[in-house]
CSV table of N, CA and C and ligand atoms in Angstrom, one decimal:
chain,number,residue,atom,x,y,z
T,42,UNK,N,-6.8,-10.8,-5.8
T,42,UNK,CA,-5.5,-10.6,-5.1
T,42,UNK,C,-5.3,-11.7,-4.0
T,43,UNK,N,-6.0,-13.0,-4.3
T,43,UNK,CA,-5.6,-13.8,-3.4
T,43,UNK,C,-4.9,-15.1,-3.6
T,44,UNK,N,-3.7,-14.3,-4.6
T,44,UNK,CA,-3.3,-15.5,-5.2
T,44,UNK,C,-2.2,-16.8,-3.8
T,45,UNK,N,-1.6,-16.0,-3.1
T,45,UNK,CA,-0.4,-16.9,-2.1
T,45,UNK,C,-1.2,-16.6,-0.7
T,46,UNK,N,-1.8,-17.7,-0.8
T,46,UNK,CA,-2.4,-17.3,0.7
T,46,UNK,C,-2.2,-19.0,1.9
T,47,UNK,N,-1.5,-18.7,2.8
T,47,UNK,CA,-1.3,-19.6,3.8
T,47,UNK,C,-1.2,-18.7,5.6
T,48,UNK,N,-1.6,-19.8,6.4
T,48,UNK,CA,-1.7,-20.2,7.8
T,48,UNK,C,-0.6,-19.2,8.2
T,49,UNK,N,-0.1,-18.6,9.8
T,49,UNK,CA,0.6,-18.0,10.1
T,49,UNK,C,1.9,-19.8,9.9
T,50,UNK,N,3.2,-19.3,9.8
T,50,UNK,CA,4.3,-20.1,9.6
T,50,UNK,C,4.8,-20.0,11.2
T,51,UNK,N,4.3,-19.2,12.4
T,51,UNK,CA,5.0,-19.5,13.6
T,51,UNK,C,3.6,-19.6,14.7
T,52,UNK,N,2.3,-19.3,14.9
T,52,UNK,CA,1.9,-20.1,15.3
T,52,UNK,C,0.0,-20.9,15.1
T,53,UNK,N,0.6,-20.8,13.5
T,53,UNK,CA,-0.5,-21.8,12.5
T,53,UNK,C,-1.7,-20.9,13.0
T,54,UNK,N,-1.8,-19.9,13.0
T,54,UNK,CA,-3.2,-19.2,12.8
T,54,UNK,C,-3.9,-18.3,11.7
T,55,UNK,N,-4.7,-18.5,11.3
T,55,UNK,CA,-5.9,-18.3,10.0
T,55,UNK,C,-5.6,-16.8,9.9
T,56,UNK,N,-5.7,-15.9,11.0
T,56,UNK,CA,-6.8,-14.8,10.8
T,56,UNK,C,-4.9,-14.1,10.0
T,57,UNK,N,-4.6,-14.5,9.2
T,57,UNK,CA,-3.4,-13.6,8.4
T,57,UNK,C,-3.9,-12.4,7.4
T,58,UNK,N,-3.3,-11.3,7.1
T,58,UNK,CA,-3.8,-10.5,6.2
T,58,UNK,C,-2.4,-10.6,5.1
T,59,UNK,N,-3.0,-10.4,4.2
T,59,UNK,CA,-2.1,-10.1,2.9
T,59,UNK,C,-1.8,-9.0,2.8
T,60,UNK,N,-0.9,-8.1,2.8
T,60,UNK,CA,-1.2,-6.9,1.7
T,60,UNK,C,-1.0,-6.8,0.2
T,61,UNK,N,-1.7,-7.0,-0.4
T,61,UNK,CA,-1.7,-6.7,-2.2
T,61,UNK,C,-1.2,-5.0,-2.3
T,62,UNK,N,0.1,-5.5,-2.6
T,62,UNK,CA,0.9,-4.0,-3.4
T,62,UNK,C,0.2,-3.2,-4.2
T,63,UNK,N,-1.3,-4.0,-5.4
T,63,UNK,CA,-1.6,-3.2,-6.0
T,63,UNK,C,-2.5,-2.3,-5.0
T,64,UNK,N,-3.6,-2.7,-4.6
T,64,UNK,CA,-4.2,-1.9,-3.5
T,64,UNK,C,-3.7,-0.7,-2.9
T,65,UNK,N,-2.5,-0.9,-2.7
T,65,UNK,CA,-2.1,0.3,-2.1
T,65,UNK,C,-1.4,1.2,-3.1
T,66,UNK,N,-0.9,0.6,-3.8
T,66,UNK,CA,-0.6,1.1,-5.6
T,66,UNK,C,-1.4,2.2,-5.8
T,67,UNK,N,-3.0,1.7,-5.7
T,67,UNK,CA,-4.3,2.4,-6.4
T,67,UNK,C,-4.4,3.2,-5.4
T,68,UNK,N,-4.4,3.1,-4.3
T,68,UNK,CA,-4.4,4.1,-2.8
T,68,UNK,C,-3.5,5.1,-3.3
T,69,UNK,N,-2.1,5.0,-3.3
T,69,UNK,CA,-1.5,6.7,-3.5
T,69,UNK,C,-1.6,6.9,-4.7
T,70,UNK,N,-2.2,6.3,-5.5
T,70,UNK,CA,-1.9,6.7,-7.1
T,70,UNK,C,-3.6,7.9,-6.8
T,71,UNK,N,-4.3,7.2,-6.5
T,71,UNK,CA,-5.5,7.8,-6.2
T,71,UNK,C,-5.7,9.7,-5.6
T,72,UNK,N,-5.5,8.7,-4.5
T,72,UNK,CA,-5.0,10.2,-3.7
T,72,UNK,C,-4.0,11.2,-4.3
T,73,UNK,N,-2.5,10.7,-5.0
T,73,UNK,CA,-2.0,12.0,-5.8
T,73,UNK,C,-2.9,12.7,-6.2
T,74,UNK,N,-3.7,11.7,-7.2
T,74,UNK,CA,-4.1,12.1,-8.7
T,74,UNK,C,-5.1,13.4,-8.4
T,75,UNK,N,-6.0,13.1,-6.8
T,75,UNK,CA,-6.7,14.0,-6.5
T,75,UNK,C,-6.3,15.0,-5.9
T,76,UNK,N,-5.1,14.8,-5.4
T,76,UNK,CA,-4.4,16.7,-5.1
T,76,UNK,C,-3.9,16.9,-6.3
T,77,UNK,N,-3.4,16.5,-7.3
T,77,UNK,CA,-3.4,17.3,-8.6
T,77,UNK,C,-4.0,17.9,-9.0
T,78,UNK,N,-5.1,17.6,-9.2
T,78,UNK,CA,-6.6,18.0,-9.8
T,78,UNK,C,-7.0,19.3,-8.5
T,79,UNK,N,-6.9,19.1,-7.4
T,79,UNK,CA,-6.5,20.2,-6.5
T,79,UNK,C,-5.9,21.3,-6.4
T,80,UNK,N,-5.0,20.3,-6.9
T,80,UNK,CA,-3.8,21.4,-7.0
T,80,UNK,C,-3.8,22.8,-8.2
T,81,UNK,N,-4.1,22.3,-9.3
T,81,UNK,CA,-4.5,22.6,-10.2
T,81,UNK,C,-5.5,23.8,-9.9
T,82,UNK,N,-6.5,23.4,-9.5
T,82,UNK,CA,-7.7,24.0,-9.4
T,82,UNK,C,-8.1,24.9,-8.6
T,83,UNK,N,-7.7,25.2,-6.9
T,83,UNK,CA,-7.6,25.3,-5.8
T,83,UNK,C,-6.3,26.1,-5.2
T,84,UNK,N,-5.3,25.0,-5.1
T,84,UNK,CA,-4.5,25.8,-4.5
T,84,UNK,C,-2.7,25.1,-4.6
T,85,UNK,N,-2.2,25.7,-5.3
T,85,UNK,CA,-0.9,25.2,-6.1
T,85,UNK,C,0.2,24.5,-5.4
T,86,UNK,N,0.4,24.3,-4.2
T,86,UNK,CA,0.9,23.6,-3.5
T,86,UNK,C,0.8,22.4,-3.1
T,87,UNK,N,-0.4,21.9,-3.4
T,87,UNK,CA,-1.0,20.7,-3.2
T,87,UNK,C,-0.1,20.1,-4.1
T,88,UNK,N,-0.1,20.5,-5.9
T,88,UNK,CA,0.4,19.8,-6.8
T,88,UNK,C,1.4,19.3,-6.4
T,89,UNK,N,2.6,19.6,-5.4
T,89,UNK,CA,3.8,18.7,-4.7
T,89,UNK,C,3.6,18.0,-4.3
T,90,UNK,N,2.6,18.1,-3.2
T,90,UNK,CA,2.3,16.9,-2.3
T,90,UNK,C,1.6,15.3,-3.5
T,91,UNK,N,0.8,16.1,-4.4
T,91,UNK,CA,0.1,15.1,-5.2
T,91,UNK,C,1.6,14.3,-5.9
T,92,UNK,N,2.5,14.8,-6.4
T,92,UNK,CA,3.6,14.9,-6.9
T,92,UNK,C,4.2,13.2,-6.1
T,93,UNK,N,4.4,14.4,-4.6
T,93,UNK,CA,5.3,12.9,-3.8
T,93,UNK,C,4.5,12.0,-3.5
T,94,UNK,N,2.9,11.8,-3.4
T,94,UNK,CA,2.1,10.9,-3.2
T,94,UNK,C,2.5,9.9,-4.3
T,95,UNK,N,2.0,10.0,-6.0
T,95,UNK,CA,2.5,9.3,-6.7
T,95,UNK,C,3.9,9.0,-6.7
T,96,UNK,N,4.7,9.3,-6.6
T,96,UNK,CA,6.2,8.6,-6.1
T,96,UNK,C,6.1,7.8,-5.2
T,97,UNK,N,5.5,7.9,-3.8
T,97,UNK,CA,5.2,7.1,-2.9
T,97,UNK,C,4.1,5.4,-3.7
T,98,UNK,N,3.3,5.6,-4.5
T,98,UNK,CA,2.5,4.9,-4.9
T,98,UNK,C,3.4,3.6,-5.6
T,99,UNK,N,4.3,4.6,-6.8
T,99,UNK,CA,5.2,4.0,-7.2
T,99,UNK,C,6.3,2.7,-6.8
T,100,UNK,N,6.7,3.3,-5.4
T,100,UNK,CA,7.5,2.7,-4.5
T,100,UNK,C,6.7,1.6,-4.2
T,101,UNK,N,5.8,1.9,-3.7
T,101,UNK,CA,5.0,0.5,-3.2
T,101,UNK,C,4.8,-0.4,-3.8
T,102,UNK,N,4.8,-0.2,-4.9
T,102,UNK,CA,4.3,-1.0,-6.1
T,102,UNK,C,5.8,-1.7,-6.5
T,103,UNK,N,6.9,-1.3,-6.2
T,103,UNK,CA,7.8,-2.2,-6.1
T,103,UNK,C,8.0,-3.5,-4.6
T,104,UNK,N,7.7,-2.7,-3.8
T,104,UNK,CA,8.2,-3.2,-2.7
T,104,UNK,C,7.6,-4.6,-2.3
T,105,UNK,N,8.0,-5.8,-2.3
T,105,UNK,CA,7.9,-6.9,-1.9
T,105,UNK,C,6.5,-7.1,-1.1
T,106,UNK,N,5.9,-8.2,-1.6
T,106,UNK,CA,4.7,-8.6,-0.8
T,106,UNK,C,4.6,-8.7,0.7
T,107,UNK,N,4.2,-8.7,1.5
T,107,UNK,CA,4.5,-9.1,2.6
T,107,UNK,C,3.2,-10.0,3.6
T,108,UNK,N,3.5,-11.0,4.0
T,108,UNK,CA,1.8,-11.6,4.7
T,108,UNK,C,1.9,-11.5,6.6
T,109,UNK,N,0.9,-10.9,7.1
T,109,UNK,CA,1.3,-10.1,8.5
T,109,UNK,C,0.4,-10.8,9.5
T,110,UNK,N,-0.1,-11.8,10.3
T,110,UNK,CA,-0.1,-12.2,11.1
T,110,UNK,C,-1.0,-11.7,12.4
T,111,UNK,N,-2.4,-11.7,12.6
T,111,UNK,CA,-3.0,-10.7,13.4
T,111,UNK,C,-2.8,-11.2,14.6
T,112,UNK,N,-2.7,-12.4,14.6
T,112,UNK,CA,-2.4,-12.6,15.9
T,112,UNK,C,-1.4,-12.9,16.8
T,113,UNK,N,0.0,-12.9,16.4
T,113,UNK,CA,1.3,-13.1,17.1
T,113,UNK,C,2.1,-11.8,16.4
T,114,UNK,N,1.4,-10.9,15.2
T,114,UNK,CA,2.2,-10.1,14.4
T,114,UNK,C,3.7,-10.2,14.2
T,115,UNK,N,3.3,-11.3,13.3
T,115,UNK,CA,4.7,-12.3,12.8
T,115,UNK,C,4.1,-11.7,11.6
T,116,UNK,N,5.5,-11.1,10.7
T,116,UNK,CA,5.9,-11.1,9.3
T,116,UNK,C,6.6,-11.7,8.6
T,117,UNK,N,5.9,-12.2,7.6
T,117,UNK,CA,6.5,-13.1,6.8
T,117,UNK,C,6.6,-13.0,4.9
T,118,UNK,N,7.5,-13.1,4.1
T,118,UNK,CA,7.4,-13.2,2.6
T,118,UNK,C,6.3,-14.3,2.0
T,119,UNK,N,5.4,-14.4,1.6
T,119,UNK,CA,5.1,-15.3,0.8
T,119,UNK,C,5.5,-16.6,0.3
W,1394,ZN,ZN1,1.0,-16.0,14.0
C-alpha cells in the first residue's frame, strides 16, 4: 500500500501518513463480520450494528485517498 507516496506539499516534511482505503476497508469489514457471528450467537442486536459496520466499510472503500501531514496537519489528495 505504498504505491503514491510524497513530502508534505506545504511545508516539505517526511513524517506524512497515508491512509490505504483498503486497511480500513478490512477494519470495518472485520469488525462487522465479528458482531455477526455475535450477533448470531450471543445476542441479536449486535447483527445491526455488524450490519452498519459493513456498510460503513463499504463507504470507505469508496472514499478517495487521502495523504495527512503529521506535522503542519495539512491534507492533501495524492
Ligand atoms: Zn506539512
Amino acid at each position: 500500500m505504498t504505491d503514491v507516496w510524497e513530502s508534505c506539499p506545504k511545508c516539505k516534511s517526511n513524517k506524512v501518513v497515508s491512509r490505504g482505503k483498503l486497511y480500513y476497508f478490512l477494519l470495518w469489514f472485520a469488525a462487522g463480520g465479528c458482531l455477526l457471528w455475535l450477533g448470531l450467537l450471543v445476542y441479536w442486536p449486535l447483527l445491526i450494528l455488524g450490519f452498519v459496520f459493513i456498510i460503513i466499510s463499504v463507504f470507505s472503500f469508496m472514499m478517495p485517498r487521502v495523504n495527512r501531514c503529521t506535522e503542519c496537519k495539512h491534507k492533501w489528495k495524492p
